[in-house]
């Protein structure tokens, strides 16, 4: 088992041609000849983005009151308006719109929604927020405060837009506060947001907590509605497969929607572009998020943090003017948000899914090529050559800019991979997953605690230990928990109880079935001979561990890959025949494996009465939608992208309720940090 | 006419627009021959336009001043301001409204209605407007300032008025006053007094008759006089006309008793003489009802004129003629077609249009055939107009059939839309025809089915023998019908609501069961007080918002005990989602409810967690200590939670100790809220070793952790002697490598101090550790000590040039010796 994987030490053979081809994974391996392959157009997810944008414009201009009374048909918001925005929505909204669009809709000023009086200069006030009770109280306070003062522009017109829907609870709070009659409530149906060409996300927070811990299926309902609208855009999924009880509930909801006779769902036709939906319920696979992600983007998320596809970085790294005149003496500049997008940033598209071990090599290669390209300026012989060079200059500058960013980020990550915390915890994780020498892993965890490594690292390892070994002996568990609370604070006690409730940190022998030890074999989760530089299996994303979730997807769409490593071991990638994807035929062959995992197994066909539907599989590229209910990690996305390259004829669209990693997941299961105590003496 | 009404003049008559029914009632104010009418309470008779009786209503209120037929209702307004709306389909379920006590005292002089409301003139000579039908809003118009009852007044409905609001034109003395809700404008005329004021269908002209028997047509702003006709000759000696109406926008029709005179724009006129008559202006013509006929008078449509006017040379006329020749097998047919070749499409279109204006099926057919004939000679022709007209005529002919009796014109039909016609049919309970027409025109039959089901329920009286015996029957009949017509969008909930309102609760529940949309189902169930079913349905729907809807409703309507009892998911496990949602809501919105719920349900762990959360949210130390104690107690009451109880207790003790130390140390330090580890390290850093030892003992902190804490605090305080002494005090349980690495990881790093611990580490790693400390000499020595030549050579390669390399070489040489 490879334990130390980080560090750009391994050689990597990169087909140079890839650098100039667009980032969608349209080719595989060493193919100079992109044209030979059929152009595999991905599903045009842009539609969803356009829908979200136009819905926003519509919501801002015209509020349809929820209570459709005959007296008022619809009310227009006329004139300039002040927009008050839920900070939690800023990220998701930023992915579908920008300030310019808002200004275009006569938005005069934008404020954050936070307690305190309003300061508006327009007649219209529009709140845009998630349907949270605390927000409603703030809004009620603001309206009441505003009404007690006399405004120079006459009475203000209040509008509240709830995203994605207006809920009974919100209405009740507003009624209780006595302001329900003063404002018009509308909805802004922000559902799937296209984050990348192959990734759509609801960008909801804490979904796993809501569904699996609190038993609040609200996000499940939102998901069903978003998937219904996805089907309105792209046609009905001919097949729905899934694993997990929540996946089953979601499937039932989808079917219910279809049968409800709701007008806009009644005339759906089976899709010709999409062959199915695979729902992976997060509760089926807690192991994957607990492991430390080892892809480039995964590492960025783990150690720097990616929120709504944005990363906070030192402005020096993203400012094209500010070239390396490193500020000495100046105060440290405020970090700036940078949008990580594989379409705009081609270099990111290339390296995001690589194991971090090879990123350094790849970056230096690009650096050398760029240098060569710039050096080419000296050898220009004719005007036409010069013209061609100048034409390329813009592209080169862009590339240089992104090279600078990613080199900078890699420089931040590299020292982390050398720390003891990182290497010890990684070693422990990998051994735990492999089921190797558990007592000594416990010792490692103990050491990490003694050194006060970050709490999430320790707890992630503990959870892994509990899952991988089917629970921890009661005495040991109690003593570890006791130490954990002493080191990191007693406020983590509810978190430990939540983890027990979720079956993530339990004592052995546990009453619940513990499938992991058998899955390790039946799903070939631990792969020893994976090559990080030239992957032959999805397990490269964790340097030797294949995510259960993605293995389950393979059980549905690439059955061979579950059983054995890909054939590219001999390195003759150029000659290797890329196989055609097999059709989606259900869980056939893996029924027993699926059965051994707790939770319902879903496999249904959606067929309209009477119509036989066959997708002609000969020439077309079919898309399969993989929906992660409860969030997914960047490594899972990387693994799916890698899978798409292994066969032709099938693309994936990855849909998720939001992006997660082990730390954010654990944080969501606990109570908020305790507020600082106020001393009575001072 | 199928009725036996002999003299319309005995009655108050009203007629529905667009071929609507006729309602009449004996005019009480007229003296009658005894025996001519049946005595007793006055009755309102409703007939179709063909004179077939639809229904009879007994009127038991004061004498009516206004009868009016809307597309759905018959409005009857009594002179005391009470009015009733009789739904035409079920007159027995009328609704009654009043205009208020003031009106009932003053009484109503007269009233006029339009499509969406009516206006009355009260005994106080003020105008009141009622907007909307069902309990419509009553509003006063601007003060009229009338002193005498007006000779005539006219109503301009919102669709026709320039302002979009109701306007009233009042003939007052010689002038006309226009009134709306806000202002009163005197038009300053002197032609009056007026006896009739009637706006034209398009609202652009007014027709006024004066007491001197002149008909004056004027533009709606009274600025342009269009025509002025002396009408005294039309009905000599009959005086003022009884009725004045517009026939389309082109002509005014006046009626004296049974004599009806159409007056054209240039004063030309047409006379019709009957024994008695009633006239009604339609949008495109005029209906004249007599005791024997119902006639429609209109300006001959252009298309008909083009085809049929004698000597017409319009291509359509030639085409029509060509068909005649063709039928007679005359070669002239071909000749005619040739002559109009370039205008053939106009000819075809005109024929189709003319067909729509015909009432007689023979001529409709003939014209359509002409169109078809002409079409055959055209290369490109879009047949949709032709097909649509065929379809439309089929519908029109069906409803015009005398048993249905809706004489609607093509223009009226297109302007009111097919669905309005279907509504009209429904108001007559002609469900089958409505359904067939819906299907014929591919309109969703949902409204028809719904109306049918509602009618079926209202008609069926509850079975006197045993309740419920016919509920099943009725329900299955309705369900079967809905299924057969293949209409999924019909809302069972709507039908169920009707059943519920009719008191058929069982039937309502049964129908609701077929409703697939929980969002429709649940609110009605709550209204029906079927709380439990509503809750179950909401949970089943998976729509959490719907569950909240029910929960909030139940919370408001039930006592806490009943509420909790209903949510007891140990009895009904399928309610677990609702219970979960309740907790989520209550956690933020109603904490006391949550506490009560956990308490009565013996959920100690949850109670404890709640207390822990509250402890964390409290910024007050004392309060936090209390909450932690509460949590420890609650955990303690659960057998399985001994560990958690201990931990909560520890937390509480820790915070208490921290505040105690703060107090002891005069609040110079802040410990409260720190973890055990951080507390110890804070104490060590501040130099309170004793206290730190005590905390260590109390919390049984393990050796490893203790050593790390000590190491870190010495390093942070740069107390190198202390660190050295500590290192020597005992064999380190964490080894000495951490001493080296930790000192190196400080900022700034402490290589000299770190190096002093290297020789206490494992010999194997010493060389590397020395290198990390930057001490190449000792690294080389370490290799030498172990005789590790390979390592040494590796170091030699890595070593920076200069002294370090030379020293390496020295050692290497020594080793080779």
Short mmCIF file of N, CA, C and O in Angstrom, two decimals, chain A residues 133-134 137 165-169 172 214-218 221 253 256 258-263 266 443 447 450-452 478 481-483 485-490 493-494 497 500 507 671 674-678 680-682, chain B residues 488 516-517 540-545 548-549 552 580-581 584-585 588-589 609 612-613 616-621 624 635 641 643-644 647 650-651 654-655 667 670 672-673 675-678 699-701 704-705 708-709 712:
data_model
loop_
_atom_site.label_atom_id
_atom_site.label_comp_id
_atom_site.label_asym_id
_atom_site.label_seq_id
_atom_site.Cartn_x
_atom_site.Cartn_y
_atom_site.Cartn_z
N UNK A 133 -36.45 30.57 9.10
CA UNK A 133 -37.27 31.31 10.05
C UNK A 133 -36.52 32.52 10.60
O UNK A 133 -37.12 33.56 10.81
N UNK A 134 -35.22 32.36 10.82
CA UNK A 134 -34.48 33.49 11.39
C UNK A 134 -34.50 34.68 10.43
O UNK A 134 -34.62 35.82 10.86
N UNK A 137 -37.72 36.57 10.73
CA UNK A 137 -37.81 37.45 11.90
C UNK A 137 -37.06 38.75 11.64
O UNK A 137 -37.55 39.83 11.96
N UNK A 165 -38.63 28.04 -2.73
CA UNK A 165 -40.08 28.12 -2.66
C UNK A 165 -40.51 28.78 -1.35
O UNK A 165 -39.77 28.79 -0.38
N UNK A 166 -41.70 29.34 -1.38
CA UNK A 166 -42.24 29.97 -0.18
C UNK A 166 -42.84 28.87 0.69
O UNK A 166 -43.62 28.06 0.22
N UNK A 167 -42.45 28.83 1.94
CA UNK A 167 -42.92 27.74 2.78
C UNK A 167 -43.95 28.23 3.78
O UNK A 167 -44.02 29.41 4.11
N UNK A 168 -44.73 27.28 4.26
CA UNK A 168 -45.75 27.57 5.27
C UNK A 168 -45.11 28.18 6.51
O UNK A 168 -45.66 29.08 7.13
N UNK A 169 -43.95 27.64 6.87
CA UNK A 169 -43.30 28.11 8.09
C UNK A 169 -42.98 29.59 7.99
O UNK A 169 -43.21 30.35 8.91
N UNK A 172 -45.97 31.61 8.27
CA UNK A 172 -46.47 31.64 9.64
C UNK A 172 -45.68 32.65 10.47
O UNK A 172 -46.26 33.44 11.21
N UNK A 214 -31.58 14.66 10.86
CA UNK A 214 -32.82 15.25 11.38
C UNK A 214 -34.08 14.61 10.83
O UNK A 214 -35.16 14.85 11.33
N UNK A 215 -33.93 13.85 9.74
CA UNK A 215 -35.12 13.27 9.13
C UNK A 215 -36.01 14.33 8.51
O UNK A 215 -37.21 14.18 8.43
N UNK A 216 -35.40 15.43 8.07
CA UNK A 216 -36.15 16.49 7.41
C UNK A 216 -35.93 16.34 5.92
O UNK A 216 -34.86 16.63 5.40
N UNK A 217 -36.96 15.88 5.21
CA UNK A 217 -36.80 15.57 3.80
C UNK A 217 -37.01 16.76 2.88
O UNK A 217 -37.21 16.59 1.68
N UNK A 218 -36.99 17.96 3.43
CA UNK A 218 -37.20 19.13 2.57
C UNK A 218 -36.23 19.17 1.38
O UNK A 218 -36.67 19.36 0.25
N UNK A 221 -37.31 16.93 -1.28
CA UNK A 221 -38.41 17.44 -2.09
C UNK A 221 -37.91 18.44 -3.12
O UNK A 221 -38.30 18.40 -4.28
N UNK A 253 -40.95 9.92 -5.00
CA UNK A 253 -41.44 11.27 -5.21
C UNK A 253 -41.49 11.61 -6.69
O UNK A 253 -42.44 12.22 -7.17
N UNK A 256 -44.36 10.00 -8.15
CA UNK A 256 -45.58 10.67 -7.70
C UNK A 256 -45.85 11.92 -8.51
O UNK A 256 -46.98 12.19 -8.89
N UNK A 258 -44.97 12.49 -11.50
CA UNK A 258 -45.42 12.14 -12.85
C UNK A 258 -46.88 11.74 -12.85
O UNK A 258 -47.62 12.02 -13.78
N UNK A 259 -47.29 11.08 -11.77
CA UNK A 259 -48.66 10.59 -11.74
C UNK A 259 -49.65 11.61 -11.24
O UNK A 259 -50.86 11.42 -11.32
N UNK A 260 -49.12 12.71 -10.70
CA UNK A 260 -50.03 13.66 -10.06
C UNK A 260 -50.92 14.34 -11.08
O UNK A 260 -51.89 14.97 -10.71
N UNK A 261 -50.56 14.21 -12.38
CA UNK A 261 -51.38 14.89 -13.37
C UNK A 261 -51.12 16.37 -13.38
O UNK A 261 -51.87 17.14 -13.95
N UNK A 262 -50.06 16.77 -12.70
CA UNK A 262 -49.63 18.18 -12.76
C UNK A 262 -49.43 18.52 -14.23
O UNK A 262 -48.78 17.78 -14.95
N UNK A 263 -49.96 19.67 -14.64
CA UNK A 263 -50.04 19.92 -16.07
C UNK A 263 -48.70 19.86 -16.77
O UNK A 263 -48.56 19.22 -17.80
N UNK A 266 -47.31 16.36 -17.28
CA UNK A 266 -48.12 15.31 -17.88
C UNK A 266 -47.68 14.99 -19.30
O UNK A 266 -47.91 13.89 -19.79
N UNK A 443 -3.33 3.78 17.76
CA UNK A 443 -2.18 4.45 18.36
C UNK A 443 -1.86 5.75 17.62
O UNK A 443 -1.61 6.78 18.24
N UNK A 447 -1.81 9.54 18.96
CA UNK A 447 -0.70 10.48 18.81
C UNK A 447 -1.18 11.79 18.21
O UNK A 447 -0.79 12.87 18.66
N UNK A 450 -2.77 13.76 20.81
CA UNK A 450 -1.82 14.29 21.77
C UNK A 450 -1.14 15.53 21.20
O UNK A 450 -0.86 16.48 21.92
N UNK A 451 -0.92 15.52 19.89
CA UNK A 451 -0.29 16.69 19.26
C UNK A 451 -1.28 17.77 18.92
O UNK A 451 -0.93 18.79 18.35
N UNK A 452 -2.54 17.50 19.21
CA UNK A 452 -3.62 18.44 18.88
C UNK A 452 -3.67 18.76 17.40
O UNK A 452 -3.71 19.92 17.00
N UNK A 478 -14.92 4.53 24.40
CA UNK A 478 -15.17 5.53 25.44
C UNK A 478 -13.93 6.32 25.76
O UNK A 478 -13.97 7.53 25.96
N UNK A 481 -13.18 8.75 22.95
CA UNK A 481 -14.13 9.85 22.95
C UNK A 481 -13.82 10.82 24.10
O UNK A 481 -13.92 12.05 23.94
N UNK A 482 -13.47 10.23 25.24
CA UNK A 482 -13.18 11.06 26.40
C UNK A 482 -11.99 11.97 26.10
O UNK A 482 -12.04 13.19 26.34
N UNK A 483 -10.94 11.36 25.54
CA UNK A 483 -9.77 12.16 25.20
C UNK A 483 -10.12 13.23 24.18
O UNK A 483 -9.68 14.37 24.27
N UNK A 485 -12.91 14.73 23.66
CA UNK A 485 -13.63 15.85 24.25
C UNK A 485 -12.72 16.71 25.11
O UNK A 485 -12.86 17.93 25.17
N UNK A 486 -11.77 16.05 25.78
CA UNK A 486 -10.86 16.85 26.61
C UNK A 486 -9.95 17.72 25.76
O UNK A 486 -9.65 18.86 26.11
N UNK A 487 -9.52 17.17 24.63
CA UNK A 487 -8.58 17.92 23.81
C UNK A 487 -9.28 19.03 23.05
O UNK A 487 -8.81 20.16 22.99
N UNK A 488 -10.44 18.68 22.48
CA UNK A 488 -11.05 19.65 21.57
C UNK A 488 -12.26 20.36 22.15
O UNK A 488 -12.84 21.21 21.49
N UNK A 489 -12.67 19.99 23.32
CA UNK A 489 -13.75 20.71 23.96
C UNK A 489 -15.01 19.87 24.07
O UNK A 489 -15.31 19.07 23.20
N UNK A 490 -15.71 20.10 25.19
CA UNK A 490 -16.92 19.31 25.44
C UNK A 490 -18.07 19.69 24.52
O UNK A 490 -19.06 18.99 24.45
N UNK A 493 -19.67 17.11 22.21
CA UNK A 493 -20.45 15.96 22.68
C UNK A 493 -21.69 15.69 21.82
O UNK A 493 -21.91 14.54 21.42
N UNK A 494 -22.49 16.71 21.49
CA UNK A 494 -23.64 16.42 20.61
C UNK A 494 -23.22 15.83 19.27
O UNK A 494 -23.92 14.97 18.71
N UNK A 497 -22.72 12.21 19.66
CA UNK A 497 -24.02 11.52 19.76
C UNK A 497 -24.65 11.41 18.37
O UNK A 497 -25.20 10.37 18.00
N UNK A 500 -23.10 8.69 16.45
CA UNK A 500 -23.57 7.39 16.91
C UNK A 500 -24.95 7.11 16.30
O UNK A 500 -25.21 6.01 15.81
N UNK A 507 -20.11 1.40 18.90
CA UNK A 507 -19.32 0.39 19.58
C UNK A 507 -19.63 -0.97 18.97
O UNK A 507 -20.72 -1.23 18.45
N UNK A 671 -23.30 20.81 16.71
CA UNK A 671 -23.92 22.09 17.03
C UNK A 671 -22.97 23.20 16.59
O UNK A 671 -21.79 22.97 16.40
N UNK A 674 -19.72 27.12 20.33
CA UNK A 674 -20.30 27.90 21.43
C UNK A 674 -19.91 29.38 21.30
O UNK A 674 -18.81 29.68 20.83
N UNK A 675 -20.84 30.22 21.71
CA UNK A 675 -20.51 31.65 21.65
C UNK A 675 -19.51 31.97 22.75
O UNK A 675 -19.46 31.29 23.77
N UNK A 676 -18.69 32.99 22.55
CA UNK A 676 -17.72 33.32 23.60
C UNK A 676 -18.45 33.79 24.86
O UNK A 676 -19.47 34.47 24.76
N UNK A 677 -17.91 33.40 25.99
CA UNK A 677 -18.57 33.80 27.24
C UNK A 677 -18.23 35.25 27.55
O UNK A 677 -17.12 35.71 27.27
N UNK A 678 -19.19 35.93 28.10
CA UNK A 678 -18.96 37.32 28.48
C UNK A 678 -18.60 37.32 29.96
O UNK A 678 -19.33 36.78 30.79
N UNK A 680 -18.22 38.68 33.63
CA UNK A 680 -19.01 39.64 34.39
C UNK A 680 -18.16 40.76 34.93
O UNK A 680 -18.66 41.83 35.25
N UNK A 681 -16.88 40.50 35.06
CA UNK A 681 -16.04 41.48 35.73
C UNK A 681 -15.66 42.63 34.82
O UNK A 681 -15.54 43.75 35.26
N UNK A 682 -15.45 42.31 33.54
CA UNK A 682 -14.98 43.37 32.66
C UNK A 682 -16.11 44.11 32.00
O UNK A 682 -17.17 43.61 31.81
N UNK B 488 -56.97 13.29 -16.71
CA UNK B 488 -56.32 13.16 -15.42
C UNK B 488 -56.30 14.48 -14.67
O UNK B 488 -56.09 14.52 -13.47
N UNK B 516 -54.89 12.62 -6.77
CA UNK B 516 -53.47 12.31 -6.69
C UNK B 516 -52.65 13.46 -6.13
O UNK B 516 -51.54 13.26 -5.66
N UNK B 517 -53.14 14.66 -6.16
CA UNK B 517 -52.35 15.80 -5.71
C UNK B 517 -52.63 16.08 -4.25
O UNK B 517 -53.69 16.59 -3.88
N UNK B 540 -47.38 11.14 3.41
CA UNK B 540 -47.20 10.29 2.23
C UNK B 540 -46.74 11.07 1.02
O UNK B 540 -46.03 10.56 0.16
N UNK B 541 -47.18 12.32 0.93
CA UNK B 541 -46.87 13.10 -0.27
C UNK B 541 -45.39 13.39 -0.38
O UNK B 541 -44.89 13.68 -1.45
N UNK B 542 -44.68 13.35 0.74
CA UNK B 542 -43.25 13.67 0.69
C UNK B 542 -42.99 15.16 0.60
O UNK B 542 -41.85 15.58 0.58
N UNK B 543 -44.06 15.95 0.57
CA UNK B 543 -43.89 17.40 0.50
C UNK B 543 -43.85 17.93 1.92
O UNK B 543 -44.86 18.01 2.60
N UNK B 544 -42.66 18.28 2.36
CA UNK B 544 -42.51 18.67 3.76
C UNK B 544 -43.31 19.92 4.08
O UNK B 544 -43.78 20.09 5.20
N UNK B 545 -43.46 20.77 3.08
CA UNK B 545 -44.20 22.00 3.35
C UNK B 545 -45.66 21.71 3.67
O UNK B 545 -46.28 22.35 4.51
N UNK B 548 -45.88 20.61 7.17
CA UNK B 548 -45.86 21.76 8.07
C UNK B 548 -47.23 22.44 8.08
O UNK B 548 -47.69 22.90 9.12
N UNK B 549 -47.84 22.51 6.94
CA UNK B 549 -49.17 23.12 6.87
C UNK B 549 -50.11 22.44 7.85
O UNK B 549 -50.80 23.08 8.63
N UNK B 552 -48.89 22.95 11.64
CA UNK B 552 -49.20 24.27 12.19
C UNK B 552 -50.70 24.40 12.45
O UNK B 552 -51.12 24.98 13.44
N UNK B 580 -40.25 14.24 13.04
CA UNK B 580 -38.95 14.83 12.78
C UNK B 580 -39.08 16.30 12.39
O UNK B 580 -38.33 17.15 12.87
N UNK B 581 -40.04 16.56 11.52
CA UNK B 581 -40.21 17.94 11.06
C UNK B 581 -40.63 18.84 12.21
O UNK B 581 -40.19 19.98 12.31
N UNK B 584 -37.60 19.80 14.01
CA UNK B 584 -36.78 20.79 13.29
C UNK B 584 -37.39 22.18 13.45
O UNK B 584 -36.70 23.16 13.73
N UNK B 585 -38.71 22.23 13.31
CA UNK B 585 -39.38 23.53 13.43
C UNK B 585 -39.25 24.07 14.86
O UNK B 585 -38.86 25.21 15.07
N UNK B 588 -36.15 25.78 16.29
CA UNK B 588 -35.91 27.18 16.00
C UNK B 588 -37.08 28.07 16.42
O UNK B 588 -36.88 29.20 16.84
N UNK B 589 -38.28 27.53 16.29
CA UNK B 589 -39.43 28.40 16.44
C UNK B 589 -40.22 28.27 17.74
O UNK B 589 -41.01 29.14 18.06
N UNK B 609 -29.44 16.87 24.83
CA UNK B 609 -28.76 17.54 23.71
C UNK B 609 -29.29 18.96 23.54
O UNK B 609 -28.54 19.88 23.21
N UNK B 612 -27.62 21.00 25.98
CA UNK B 612 -26.23 21.26 25.58
C UNK B 612 -26.18 22.38 24.54
O UNK B 612 -25.32 23.25 24.59
N UNK B 613 -27.12 22.30 23.60
CA UNK B 613 -27.13 23.32 22.56
C UNK B 613 -27.39 24.69 23.18
O UNK B 613 -26.74 25.68 22.82
N UNK B 616 -24.35 26.04 24.81
CA UNK B 616 -23.41 26.63 23.86
C UNK B 616 -23.85 27.99 23.37
O UNK B 616 -23.03 28.83 23.02
N UNK B 617 -25.18 28.19 23.33
CA UNK B 617 -25.68 29.44 22.78
C UNK B 617 -25.69 30.55 23.83
O UNK B 617 -25.92 31.71 23.50
N UNK B 618 -25.46 30.18 25.07
CA UNK B 618 -25.53 31.18 26.12
C UNK B 618 -24.15 31.79 26.37
O UNK B 618 -23.15 31.09 26.51
N UNK B 619 -24.12 33.12 26.41
CA UNK B 619 -22.85 33.79 26.62
C UNK B 619 -22.58 34.02 28.10
O UNK B 619 -21.54 34.53 28.49
N UNK B 620 -23.52 33.63 28.91
CA UNK B 620 -23.39 33.86 30.34
C UNK B 620 -22.86 32.62 31.02
O UNK B 620 -23.45 31.54 30.92
N UNK B 621 -21.75 32.74 31.70
CA UNK B 621 -21.08 31.59 32.31
C UNK B 621 -21.97 30.82 33.27
O UNK B 621 -22.09 29.60 33.18
N UNK B 624 -24.59 28.92 31.50
CA UNK B 624 -24.05 27.77 30.79
C UNK B 624 -23.78 26.63 31.76
O UNK B 624 -24.08 25.48 31.47
N UNK B 635 -29.06 13.11 30.89
CA UNK B 635 -28.33 11.93 30.42
C UNK B 635 -28.35 10.84 31.48
O UNK B 635 -28.49 9.66 31.19
N UNK B 641 -26.78 6.08 28.68
CA UNK B 641 -26.03 7.32 28.49
C UNK B 641 -25.13 7.66 29.67
O UNK B 641 -24.90 8.84 29.93
N UNK B 643 -21.98 7.31 29.95
CA UNK B 643 -20.78 7.98 29.49
C UNK B 643 -21.05 9.47 29.22
O UNK B 643 -20.33 10.35 29.69
N UNK B 644 -22.15 9.71 28.51
CA UNK B 644 -22.47 11.10 28.19
C UNK B 644 -22.76 11.90 29.45
O UNK B 644 -22.40 13.07 29.55
N UNK B 647 -19.56 12.88 30.85
CA UNK B 647 -18.91 13.92 30.06
C UNK B 647 -19.57 15.29 30.31
O UNK B 647 -18.87 16.29 30.48
N UNK B 650 -18.43 16.41 33.54
CA UNK B 650 -17.07 16.92 33.43
C UNK B 650 -17.05 18.33 32.86
O UNK B 650 -16.31 19.19 33.34
N UNK B 651 -17.86 18.51 31.83
CA UNK B 651 -17.90 19.83 31.19
C UNK B 651 -18.35 20.88 32.19
O UNK B 651 -17.78 21.97 32.27
N UNK B 654 -15.61 21.45 34.69
CA UNK B 654 -14.50 22.19 34.09
C UNK B 654 -14.80 23.68 34.06
O UNK B 654 -13.98 24.50 34.49
N UNK B 655 -16.02 24.00 33.60
CA UNK B 655 -16.37 25.41 33.49
C UNK B 655 -16.41 26.05 34.88
O UNK B 655 -15.93 27.17 35.07
N UNK B 667 -9.38 37.77 37.95
CA UNK B 667 -9.84 38.00 36.57
C UNK B 667 -8.77 38.57 35.68
O UNK B 667 -9.05 39.32 34.75
N UNK B 670 -8.25 34.71 31.38
CA UNK B 670 -9.55 34.25 30.93
C UNK B 670 -9.45 32.78 30.53
O UNK B 670 -8.72 32.42 29.59
N UNK B 672 -12.44 30.59 30.95
CA UNK B 672 -13.75 29.97 30.75
C UNK B 672 -13.98 29.64 29.29
O UNK B 672 -13.69 30.46 28.40
N UNK B 673 -14.45 28.44 29.05
CA UNK B 673 -14.76 28.02 27.69
C UNK B 673 -13.64 27.26 27.01
O UNK B 673 -13.83 26.73 25.92
N UNK B 675 -10.98 24.18 26.31
CA UNK B 675 -11.01 22.74 26.49
C UNK B 675 -10.01 22.36 27.57
O UNK B 675 -9.18 23.18 27.98
N UNK B 676 -10.05 21.12 28.03
CA UNK B 676 -9.13 20.68 29.08
C UNK B 676 -7.70 20.95 28.63
O UNK B 676 -6.89 21.52 29.36
N UNK B 677 -7.39 20.53 27.41
CA UNK B 677 -6.04 20.73 26.89
C UNK B 677 -5.62 22.19 26.89
O UNK B 677 -4.56 22.55 27.38
N UNK B 678 -6.52 23.02 26.34
CA UNK B 678 -6.17 24.44 26.23
C UNK B 678 -6.08 25.10 27.60
O UNK B 678 -5.27 26.00 27.82
N UNK B 699 -8.62 15.37 35.66
CA UNK B 699 -9.17 14.88 34.39
C UNK B 699 -8.39 13.69 33.83
O UNK B 699 -8.63 13.29 32.72
N UNK B 700 -7.50 13.18 34.66
CA UNK B 700 -6.73 12.00 34.29
C UNK B 700 -6.15 12.11 32.88
O UNK B 700 -6.35 11.24 32.02
N UNK B 701 -5.47 13.21 32.66
CA UNK B 701 -4.87 13.41 31.35
C UNK B 701 -3.69 12.46 31.18
O UNK B 701 -2.82 12.36 32.07
N UNK B 704 1.15 10.93 27.41
CA UNK B 704 1.52 11.47 26.11
C UNK B 704 1.05 12.91 25.97
O UNK B 704 1.80 13.79 25.56
N UNK B 705 -0.23 13.10 26.29
CA UNK B 705 -0.79 14.43 26.11
C UNK B 705 -0.09 15.41 27.04
O UNK B 705 0.18 16.54 26.68
N UNK B 708 3.25 16.40 25.68
CA UNK B 708 3.12 17.34 24.56
C UNK B 708 2.78 18.75 25.07
O UNK B 708 3.33 19.74 24.60
N UNK B 709 1.88 18.81 26.03
CA UNK B 709 1.47 20.11 26.54
C UNK B 709 2.64 20.84 27.18
O UNK B 709 2.84 22.04 26.97
N UNK B 712 5.16 21.94 24.53
CA UNK B 712 4.72 23.12 23.78
C UNK B 712 4.81 24.38 24.62
O UNK B 712 5.18 25.44 24.12
#
